[in-house]
Amino acid sequence: MTSVPGTPIIQTFGLSKRYRKTTAVDEISFRVEPGQVFGFLGPNGAGKTTTIGLLLGIITPTGGRFELFGGGSASDLHAARRRIGATLETPNFYPYLSGRDNLRIVANVKRRDAAEIERVLDLVGLGRRAKHKFKAYSLGMKQRLALAATMLGDPELIILDEPANGLDPEGMREIREIIRGLGERGKTIFLSSHLLSEVERTCTHVAIIQNGRIIRQDSVADVTSHGVAGLRSADLEALAAAVGEYPAALWSDRRGDRVVAELDDGDLAALNAWLGARGIHLSHMALEARSLEDVFMEATGAAEGVSAEVGPGDAGSGSHQLGEVR
Amino acid sequence: MWAAFRSEMRKMWKRPATWVTLGLFGLITVADLFGEYRRARKDPDDPFFLPDAWSLILGEEVMVGFIFASVLVILLVAAEFSWRTARQNVIDGLSKTQWYWAKVLLVPLLSALFLALRAAIGGSFALAGTDLAAGAQWFGAAQLAALGGMFVTGLGFASLALFVAVAIRASGPAMAVWFAWFAFGERLVVGGLGALFEGWRPILKWAPIMTFNRLRDYIQYDSEAFRMAAERAVEQERPVPELEALGPAFAGSFLWIAALLVFGWLWYRKRDL
Ligand SMILES: Nc1ncnc2c1ncn2[C@@H]1O[C@H](COP(=O)(O)OP(=O)(O)OP(=O)(O)O)[C@@H](O)[C@H]1O
Ligand SMILES: [Mg+2]
């Protein structure tokens, strides 16, 4: 199976996983194109790990289907897994074996020769601790070993579940560099995270997942470049109601003394004219830049139905919620 | 499959539990059989030599080896679920089929290993007291048949161990269940069902442990040892042993082993990792 140019690396069609009491993944559809560094962003319990487990074939879907490298049959998927390096949730290794011996097991499964082991160990900076037992590793070292294992065999697709988990800022930066380097070499990377800054700094594309549903999906550039219009007028009630009906507004929200709206076209003049025609005169109008964090808060907040409660210091409340998530 | 089995070997020989189990078993076996050897040196009327000593070497205590083999199977299999390496192996590209059947290969390997260890240790001590110059037939078809039959017993116990390990996925509880079934669970169930449904009794005699154990009686394989056991029973006014048809016992054991391995496989395959 070789990939035809233009075939998505990952594509899901209404993929679902229902447990007895919860729907962990709820009919999600997304596609990851070759060369993308795709961030799968969501708070705890959103369904990130479950989605990855489904893609890796260790969790059986209860609905929908998916394709890897353009193939969706059982044998296609099995063949595809040889082209993937992946970790799920925690680094899973044999505690009584050294880091190097653990990689030998992985190399053996992937039918790779042992020479590659030293290369990936050096790449993640574990060379000098490779002879120590895995159980004696710190969490950060375990994460590094997991990253090294995913790179064995030079896979085309690398799937990482919260790779920054447990790393110190320096470790995070190093991992970020490695991931960026892989991306630059044309590898497709799918990484889940609840850390917005992580995704913003490493990813080219992002899907935001919450309660098992994808609520936003785009390139990071597009997601953050869409300006949000910040508006003020004497009668905020009327303004909010009017903006809510504006066709080009993707969403709108009342925040303290202003109304904010994301415009599909970014055309402030058109919005001004449209409001003017409805007798609403603005005292303030500005395009506000957004970080992925804002997008995340808007998207997840809206999905939770709490957007109205977000006060003027929304950035502050945003980082507060993230603090919990972390 | 071969690659998977090679990994299995590497993991097994590097695992401290393997050496602890083997070491402990070796110690117990040496202590037991060296005791026989020393006793025989002191009492020339009751010598310890081959081939007669085989009935002792391959006696009741063979079961100790099978208990160790089963414990080791459980440790090697169930731990992979706690460490989630069972999951990671599949993520890394092993199919579930390869993973499971590579584990199945541990069953004959460990059954044979622990049986061979006891036979080798006991055989060596007894050989020291054997007059080889007199042309003693110290190992023959009877012993080979006995080892073959006992190997199947070992397969049975170890298959049961593999089954509980993949069904329960945790070493401690799996060992508890295995041991409980072996020590009293089966007897309770068979006794209970037999009391409730008298018509079932002939079938209940074929419960797994009972079936496996039929192949574990040394005198069934060695006519000389059988004759001596019968004489001794008459002298001591105990019930005289009977020769059993081993064919059905072999067939029953293989059926149980196949059933345990296949059910284990279906159960393992059906559940998410
Ligand atoms: N085996 C299971 N049985 C029942 N419910 C499960 C199971 N696995 C996951 N869930 C539920 O599915 C939902 C999604 O879980 P998942 O682990 O995919 O979240 P996540 O996005 O990876 O979260 P985190 O950031 O905490 O890792 C949760 O509500 C979780 O409780
Ligand atoms: Mg998770």
Short mmCIF file of C-alpha atoms in Angstrom, two decimals, chain A:
data_model
loop_
_atom_site.label_atom_id
_atom_site.label_comp_id
_atom_site.label_asym_id
_atom_site.label_seq_id
_atom_site.Cartn_x
_atom_site.Cartn_y
_atom_site.Cartn_z
CA MET A 1 0.00 0.00 0.00
CA THR A 2 1.58 3.26 -1.08
CA SER A 3 -0.05 6.57 -0.52
CA VAL A 4 -1.51 8.29 -3.51
CA PRO A 5 -0.66 12.01 -3.48
CA GLY A 6 -3.55 13.96 -2.03
CA THR A 7 -4.86 11.04 0.00
CA PRO A 8 -5.40 12.09 3.59
CA ILE A 9 -3.23 10.31 6.13
CA ILE A 10 -6.07 10.02 8.60
CA GLN A 11 -9.73 10.41 7.80
CA THR A 12 -12.61 9.58 10.08
CA PHE A 13 -16.27 9.33 9.18
CA GLY A 14 -18.68 9.72 12.10
CA LEU A 15 -16.39 7.71 14.35
CA SER A 16 -17.98 6.90 17.71
CA LYS A 17 -17.24 5.04 20.91
CA ARG A 18 -20.00 4.59 23.41
CA TYR A 19 -19.39 3.05 26.80
CA ARG A 20 -22.26 1.93 28.97
CA LYS A 21 -22.64 5.27 30.71
CA THR A 22 -20.67 7.72 28.58
CA THR A 23 -20.22 8.54 24.96
CA ALA A 24 -16.48 9.08 24.84
CA VAL A 25 -16.31 9.88 21.13
CA ASP A 26 -19.43 11.14 19.43
CA GLU A 27 -19.56 10.88 15.64
CA ILE A 28 -16.39 12.75 14.92
CA SER A 29 -15.18 13.39 11.40
CA PHE A 30 -11.84 14.95 10.59
CA ARG A 31 -9.01 14.61 8.18
CA VAL A 32 -5.29 14.97 8.54
CA GLU A 33 -3.35 15.70 5.36
CA PRO A 34 0.24 14.66 4.63
CA GLY A 35 2.79 16.90 6.29
CA GLN A 36 0.42 18.48 8.76
CA VAL A 37 1.30 18.81 12.41
CA PHE A 38 -2.20 18.28 13.69
CA GLY A 39 -3.10 19.29 17.22
CA PHE A 40 -5.99 17.49 18.87
CA LEU A 41 -6.94 19.89 21.59
CA GLY A 42 -9.40 19.32 24.39
CA PRO A 43 -9.88 19.40 28.14
CA ASN A 44 -9.65 16.31 30.37
CA GLY A 45 -12.15 13.64 29.46
CA ALA A 46 -12.89 15.18 26.06
CA GLY A 47 -12.19 11.92 24.25
CA LYS A 48 -8.67 12.48 22.92
CA THR A 49 -7.16 9.24 24.19
CA THR A 50 -10.21 7.28 23.10
CA THR A 51 -9.99 8.71 19.59
CA ILE A 52 -6.32 7.79 19.33
CA GLY A 53 -7.06 4.32 20.71
CA LEU A 54 -9.67 3.88 17.99
CA LEU A 55 -7.19 4.93 15.28
CA LEU A 56 -4.59 2.53 16.65
CA GLY A 57 -6.98 -0.39 16.65
CA ILE A 58 -6.87 -1.15 20.33
CA ILE A 59 -10.38 0.16 20.97
CA THR A 60 -13.24 -1.11 18.83
CA PRO A 61 -15.53 1.62 17.52
CA THR A 62 -19.26 1.41 18.22
CA GLY A 63 -20.04 3.50 15.17
CA GLY A 64 -18.54 5.10 12.10
CA ARG A 65 -15.30 4.20 10.40
CA PHE A 66 -11.91 5.60 9.51
CA GLU A 67 -9.11 5.28 7.01
CA LEU A 68 -5.35 5.42 7.43
CA PHE A 69 -3.27 6.24 4.36
CA GLY A 70 -6.45 5.90 2.34
CA GLY A 71 -7.27 2.36 3.36
CA GLY A 72 -10.05 1.29 5.71
CA SER A 73 -10.17 -2.50 5.58
CA ALA A 74 -8.82 -4.57 8.46
CA SER A 75 -5.75 -5.63 6.48
CA ASP A 76 -5.15 -2.05 5.25
CA LEU A 77 -5.26 -0.82 8.82
CA HIS A 78 -2.91 -3.53 10.02
CA ALA A 79 -0.45 -2.68 7.23
CA ALA A 80 -0.85 1.03 7.98
CA ARG A 81 0.19 0.51 11.60
CA ARG A 82 3.64 -0.45 10.47
CA ARG A 83 3.97 3.07 9.09
CA ILE A 84 2.92 4.67 12.35
CA GLY A 85 4.82 5.37 15.54
CA ALA A 86 2.52 6.06 18.45
CA THR A 87 2.15 6.41 22.19
CA LEU A 88 -1.08 6.28 24.09
CA GLU A 89 -1.72 8.00 27.40
CA THR A 90 1.31 7.00 29.47
CA PRO A 91 4.69 5.66 28.34
CA ASN A 92 4.14 1.89 28.36
CA PHE A 93 7.34 -0.09 28.84
CA TYR A 94 8.72 -3.08 30.71
CA PRO A 95 9.80 -1.67 34.08
CA TYR A 96 12.52 -4.26 34.69
CA LEU A 97 14.23 -3.67 31.35
CA SER A 98 16.64 -0.84 30.61
CA GLY A 99 15.62 1.94 28.25
CA ARG A 100 17.77 0.42 25.56
CA ASP A 101 16.38 -3.09 26.04
CA ASN A 102 12.88 -1.69 25.88
CA LEU A 103 13.71 -0.11 22.54
CA ARG A 104 15.13 -3.45 21.40
CA ILE A 105 11.74 -5.02 22.02
CA VAL A 106 10.07 -2.25 20.03
CA ALA A 107 12.63 -2.53 17.22
CA ASN A 108 12.06 -6.26 17.10
CA VAL A 109 8.30 -5.80 16.79
CA LYS A 110 8.81 -3.17 14.10
CA ARG A 111 11.43 -5.36 12.44
CA ARG A 112 14.05 -2.65 12.57
CA ASP A 113 17.70 -3.22 13.21
CA ALA A 114 19.25 -2.21 16.46
CA ALA A 115 21.51 0.47 14.95
CA GLU A 116 18.59 2.90 14.92
CA ILE A 117 18.18 2.58 18.67
CA GLU A 118 21.26 4.66 19.46
CA ARG A 119 20.18 7.34 17.02
CA VAL A 120 16.76 7.87 18.60
CA LEU A 121 18.19 7.63 22.12
CA ASP A 122 20.57 10.47 21.33
CA LEU A 123 17.82 12.44 19.66
CA VAL A 124 15.79 12.54 22.86
CA GLY A 125 18.85 12.99 25.05
CA LEU A 126 18.65 9.64 26.82
CA GLY A 127 21.91 8.18 25.53
CA ARG A 128 23.65 8.28 28.86
CA ARG A 129 20.76 6.83 30.85
CA ALA A 130 19.88 4.14 28.33
CA LYS A 131 21.33 1.32 30.42
CA HIS A 132 19.26 2.20 33.46
CA LYS A 133 16.04 0.38 34.19
CA PHE A 134 12.84 1.99 32.97
CA LYS A 135 11.31 1.88 36.44
CA ALA A 136 14.13 4.09 37.70
CA TYR A 137 13.34 6.81 35.15
CA SER A 138 11.68 10.08 36.04
CA LEU A 139 8.39 10.88 34.33
CA GLY A 140 10.14 13.21 31.91
CA MET A 141 12.65 10.51 30.99
CA LYS A 142 9.82 8.04 30.46
CA GLN A 143 8.17 10.51 28.10
CA ARG A 144 11.43 10.91 26.21
CA LEU A 145 11.82 7.17 25.88
CA ALA A 146 8.27 6.97 24.55
CA LEU A 147 9.08 9.63 21.99
CA ALA A 148 12.23 7.75 21.02
CA ALA A 149 10.20 4.57 20.56
CA THR A 150 7.72 6.30 18.25
CA MET A 151 10.57 7.48 16.05
CA LEU A 152 12.06 3.99 15.62
CA GLY A 153 11.59 2.83 12.08
CA ASP A 154 11.25 6.36 10.76
CA PRO A 155 7.43 6.19 10.51
CA GLU A 156 5.47 8.44 8.17
CA LEU A 157 2.85 9.22 10.79
CA ILE A 158 3.61 9.91 14.41
CA ILE A 159 0.79 9.93 16.94
CA LEU A 160 1.50 11.35 20.37
CA ASP A 161 -0.93 11.46 23.27
CA GLU A 162 -0.02 14.40 25.49
CA PRO A 163 3.74 14.26 24.83
CA ALA A 164 4.45 17.21 27.10
CA ASN A 165 2.83 15.61 30.12
CA GLY A 166 5.19 15.73 33.07
CA LEU A 167 7.96 17.64 31.36
CA ASP A 168 9.64 20.70 32.80
CA PRO A 169 9.70 23.86 30.66
CA GLU A 170 13.12 22.97 29.30
CA GLY A 171 11.99 19.43 28.50
CA MET A 172 8.86 20.79 26.83
CA ARG A 173 10.98 23.06 24.69
CA GLU A 174 13.22 20.18 23.64
CA ILE A 175 10.27 17.96 22.78
CA ARG A 176 8.76 20.83 20.83
CA GLU A 177 12.00 21.17 18.88
CA ILE A 178 12.02 17.47 18.08
CA ILE A 179 8.41 17.54 16.93
CA ARG A 180 9.06 20.62 14.83
CA GLY A 181 12.10 18.94 13.31
CA LEU A 182 10.00 15.91 12.40
CA GLY A 183 7.40 18.19 10.87
CA GLU A 184 10.05 19.93 8.85
CA ARG A 185 11.21 16.60 7.52
CA GLY A 186 7.72 16.12 6.12
CA LYS A 187 6.41 13.71 8.73
CA THR A 188 2.75 13.88 9.53
CA ILE A 189 2.17 14.35 13.23
CA PHE A 190 -1.01 13.97 15.19
CA LEU A 191 -0.68 15.11 18.75
CA SER A 192 -3.23 15.46 21.48
CA SER A 193 -2.88 18.02 24.17
CA HIS A 194 -4.77 20.07 26.67
CA LEU A 195 -2.04 22.69 26.57
CA LEU A 196 -3.00 25.47 24.20
CA SER A 197 0.45 27.00 24.13
CA GLU A 198 1.84 23.62 23.16
CA VAL A 199 -0.48 23.29 20.18
CA GLU A 200 -0.11 26.92 19.20
CA ARG A 201 3.66 26.65 19.09
CA THR A 202 4.04 23.29 17.40
CA CYS A 203 1.01 22.64 15.24
CA THR A 204 -0.03 23.74 11.80
CA HIS A 205 -3.60 22.53 12.20
CA VAL A 206 -5.94 22.05 15.08
CA ALA A 207 -9.18 20.35 15.98
CA ILE A 208 -10.83 21.24 19.24
CA ILE A 209 -12.71 18.42 20.89
CA GLN A 210 -15.04 18.57 23.81
CA ASN A 211 -17.42 16.00 25.24
CA GLY A 212 -16.52 13.69 22.39
CA ARG A 213 -17.42 16.17 19.66
CA ILE A 214 -15.22 18.24 17.41
CA ILE A 215 -16.33 21.80 17.82
CA ARG A 216 -13.74 23.56 15.69
CA GLN A 217 -11.28 22.46 13.05
CA ASP A 218 -8.95 24.54 10.93
CA SER A 219 -5.36 25.58 10.36
CA VAL A 220 -3.85 27.27 13.37
CA ALA A 221 -3.19 30.34 11.23
CA ASP A 222 -6.82 30.56 10.10
CA VAL A 223 -8.21 29.89 13.52
CA THR A 224 -6.20 32.65 15.12
CA SER A 225 -6.15 35.12 12.23
CA HIS A 226 -9.88 35.52 12.04
CA GLY A 227 -10.14 38.71 13.94
CA VAL A 228 -12.82 39.21 16.49
CA ALA A 229 -14.65 42.45 16.33
CA GLY A 230 -15.01 44.23 19.63
CA LEU A 231 -18.04 46.54 19.58
CA ARG A 232 -19.57 49.09 21.92
CA SER A 233 -22.68 51.20 21.75
CA ALA A 234 -25.09 52.93 24.09
CA ASP A 235 -27.63 50.15 24.00
CA LEU A 236 -25.69 46.93 24.49
CA GLU A 237 -28.83 44.79 24.55
CA ALA A 238 -29.90 45.90 21.14
CA LEU A 239 -26.35 45.63 19.82
CA ALA A 240 -25.96 42.06 21.05
CA ALA A 241 -29.29 41.07 19.53
CA ALA A 242 -28.46 42.64 16.20
CA VAL A 243 -24.96 41.16 15.94
CA GLY A 244 -26.48 37.79 16.77
CA GLU A 245 -28.42 38.02 13.53
CA TYR A 246 -25.55 39.27 11.38
CA PRO A 247 -25.05 36.66 8.63
CA ALA A 248 -21.23 36.83 8.56
CA ALA A 249 -20.87 36.45 12.35
CA LEU A 250 -19.68 32.92 13.17
CA TRP A 251 -20.62 33.54 16.75
CA SER A 252 -21.08 36.50 19.03
CA ASP A 253 -20.87 37.03 22.70
CA ARG A 254 -21.46 39.73 25.28
CA ARG A 255 -18.41 40.51 27.36
CA GLY A 256 -18.81 43.15 30.03
CA ASP A 257 -19.21 46.51 28.38
CA ARG A 258 -18.76 45.22 24.84
CA VAL A 259 -20.03 42.70 22.36
CA VAL A 260 -17.51 40.52 20.52
CA ALA A 261 -18.12 38.62 17.31
CA GLU A 262 -15.97 36.55 14.98
CA LEU A 263 -16.50 37.62 11.41
CA ASP A 264 -16.32 35.16 8.59
CA ASP A 265 -15.06 37.87 6.22
CA GLY A 266 -13.34 40.14 8.72
CA ASP A 267 -15.07 43.06 7.05
CA LEU A 268 -15.69 45.66 9.75
CA ALA A 269 -17.05 48.27 7.37
CA ALA A 270 -19.78 45.94 6.16
CA LEU A 271 -20.78 45.17 9.73
CA ASN A 272 -20.84 48.86 10.59
CA ALA A 273 -23.07 49.63 7.61
CA TRP A 274 -25.37 46.71 8.44
CA LEU A 275 -25.77 47.87 12.03
CA GLY A 276 -26.24 51.46 10.94
CA ALA A 277 -29.12 50.38 8.72
CA ARG A 278 -30.74 48.92 11.86
CA GLY A 279 -30.34 52.16 13.75
CA ILE A 280 -27.46 51.02 15.93
CA HIS A 281 -24.57 53.43 16.17
CA LEU A 282 -21.25 52.23 17.45
CA SER A 283 -19.15 54.17 19.93
CA HIS A 284 -16.22 51.78 19.52
CA MET A 285 -15.17 49.24 16.93
CA ALA A 286 -11.86 47.36 16.73
CA LEU A 287 -10.43 44.14 15.40
CA GLU A 288 -8.96 42.22 18.31
CA ALA A 289 -6.20 39.67 17.75
CA ARG A 290 -6.72 36.27 19.27
CA SER A 291 -4.55 33.51 20.55
CA LEU A 292 -5.49 29.88 20.28
CA GLU A 293 -6.36 30.17 23.92
CA ASP A 294 -9.11 32.66 23.14
CA VAL A 295 -10.39 30.44 20.39
CA PHE A 296 -10.37 27.48 22.70
CA MET A 297 -12.22 29.36 25.41
CA GLU A 298 -14.77 30.69 22.98
CA ALA A 299 -15.32 27.35 21.35
CA THR A 300 -15.47 25.24 24.50
CA GLY A 301 -17.26 27.93 26.45
CA ALA A 302 -19.94 28.20 23.78
CA ALA A 303 -20.31 24.45 23.72
CA GLU A 304 -20.80 24.42 27.47
CA GLY A 305 -23.34 27.19 27.24
CA VAL A 306 -21.45 29.38 29.70
CA SER A 307 -20.24 32.02 27.30
CA ALA A 308 -22.65 34.61 28.67
CA GLU A 309 -21.02 34.35 32.08
CA VAL A 310 -17.53 35.11 30.82
CA GLY A 311 -16.79 38.52 32.20
CA PRO A 312 -14.60 41.35 30.96
CA GLY A 313 -11.46 39.67 32.21
CA ASP A 314 -12.04 36.72 29.94
CA ALA A 315 -8.36 36.15 29.39
CA GLY A 316 -7.95 35.86 33.15
CA SER A 317 -10.80 33.43 33.58
CA GLY A 318 -9.42 31.55 30.63
CA SER A 319 -6.08 30.92 32.21
CA HIS A 320 -7.82 30.03 35.43
CA GLN A 321 -9.73 27.26 33.73
CA LEU A 322 -6.60 26.13 32.02
CA GLY A 323 -4.86 26.05 35.34
CA GLU A 324 -7.41 23.49 36.43
CA VAL A 325 -7.03 21.54 33.27
CA ARG A 326 -3.31 21.39 33.69
#
